[in-house]
């Protein structure tokens, strides 16, 4: 036997500890999920009288969700989905093209430009909010979809990811295609992009999450109710004379659930790596 | 049908000049092997011919047309890469048809050309596979197939067999030779393996440090190297060299040992020269120079010996089995016609 011997006690400790940690992580989420299914009046009652009722509701109801459905939350979801989708589509095209240029071409000022790209994602967003807002205003884009989408398309981190990936594709692929008569655009669309599914998936996810979670910029740039995104809509429900806790919890829940869908969809792309096999 | 002419071609990367004035004429249907040590600029020359790098000066023409400033697309050359560079997301069929599709051939034409090439290369059964599902030798064949479907003016190979094991390499070498005899296309083949160059080429071009040292038919180069570098580069095991000076009708090694010179060789006495002899040209004789056996390596058909002569080890290759052991004294000789004398300073050959 070459697996090291583990005493049952050590194993029990190990799994015990892990279970506690897992419980601590899941507990608030579970509580949130359950709370959203309780009648308004009952939400905080079990907390003050801690017991099994804290976790097991006496009665399940969809009232909170129904109320949400009839309010302006569906519009916020629609806005968020639209904004995130457009950002992902345009973001992948633009950032992949930029990354490809950095990886495949030699041009003057390339290193300086790449340094700026890296700096751009090191820089806290808060630092550029004001100038960005001034610009958006000057374009006449305040309170519009463009204001939400366009500034998020170019993403230094995603450019960086694509550059790293394209630089790792052996140059021979590009050169073989060039000798065979391919243009650079053809090489980009038919060779570089088809090989980069894992990077596309990761980048898409990053762009999606950035939009799905974004709060600060939408509040600044598009706070009109017509353009409110999910996070903005949720925040509207938080105030000091709070009485719609159910609505808040239900909307948070929906935001979380919808946010995980892209993860589940693209998981399988992480497993497959296409790059192997063509070389050597 | 195509010829190529390269005229005073130069290439620098930054301040370093990698190609220092290459002149080369390739005849229609010729198989030219470019050889030389690693880093001498063989790949760079090939990439310039393909249009993947831009020449610093000089010109390249294919079929009389100056292509020096044309992109790869305008040159009608095909290249087989050392790493094969098969597109991993495309099947063998799509890989082989890639250039035809780009060129805008219709599907039926592509299919028939790919099928023909696959038949020539024995790839019929593998057309629907992906490169990842092929062995090294099969990938090499697909890479070759991708080039031949195009029927280009010029085939360029950059060390296409160097990723294969010795046995497969020998087999593929024969296949490439057969392919050339069948297609009769003009081919330029880069290798650092001098056996490949000797066996495949109509003409060998030996390069060193960005220059062409010598070119000619393989056996001419082997028998009459123009300088010590070419003599040492072609042939395995390599040519033996002994340093010394010329005496009257003989060669004096640094330790005073007397060695013969080519028949009828006459030159100023006292000149510093390199005395060169191929391992297979040396053999045991009754009257000659003496040496002490240091290492005995039987390979089956041959016996390779390391014999200390004139204070330095000489490799001796005999096409028979020898009953000798380390420490034995041997008397060795060499035919005058098999001796090469080179200038010690610049390595130039001193006689015809
Ligand atoms: N793109 C490049 N930039 C700078 N130096 C290069 C480049 N390509 C090749 N070289 C240099 O040119 C020399 C010749 O390279 P190469 O033609 O690949 O040699 P070979 O194929 O004969 O081994 C090497 O010293 C290499 O470092
Ligand atoms: Mg090379």
XYZ file of C-alpha atoms in Angstrom, chain A residues 172-173 175-183 186 190-191 194-195 274-280, chain B residues 47 52 72-73 77 79 81 83-89 98-99 102 131-132 139 146 150 163:
46
model
C 4.107 28.203 -36.902
C 0.302 28.020 -37.024
C 2.963 31.288 -40.550
C 1.748 28.067 -42.117
C -1.561 29.779 -42.784
C 0.136 32.826 -44.238
C 2.199 30.717 -46.615
C -1.031 28.998 -47.582
C -2.405 32.399 -48.527
C -4.506 33.411 -45.518
C -5.045 37.046 -44.528
C -8.818 34.928 -41.767
C -10.451 30.589 -38.494
C -7.397 29.587 -36.514
C -11.403 28.434 -32.747
C -8.393 27.407 -30.681
C -8.010 22.159 -27.929
C -4.460 23.258 -28.338
C -2.827 19.852 -27.987
C -2.072 17.680 -30.962
C -1.338 19.981 -33.883
C 2.256 20.544 -33.056
C 4.901 17.836 -33.122
C 11.570 32.185 -44.299
C 7.651 35.336 -43.772
C 3.805 34.982 -48.856
C 0.481 34.772 -50.601
C 5.459 28.445 -52.392
C 6.327 25.162 -46.658
C 7.368 23.184 -40.834
C 6.601 21.230 -35.943
C 4.181 20.415 -38.780
C 1.817 23.186 -37.614
C -1.302 21.149 -38.340
C -4.406 23.006 -37.210
C -5.614 20.980 -34.220
C -9.276 21.910 -34.644
C -6.991 24.455 -46.210
C -5.033 26.303 -48.881
C -8.620 29.757 -49.261
C -4.083 15.766 -35.763
C -4.157 14.846 -32.082
C 1.479 14.003 -38.801
C -0.859 19.872 -47.134
C -1.228 22.940 -53.762
C 11.067 15.332 -34.552
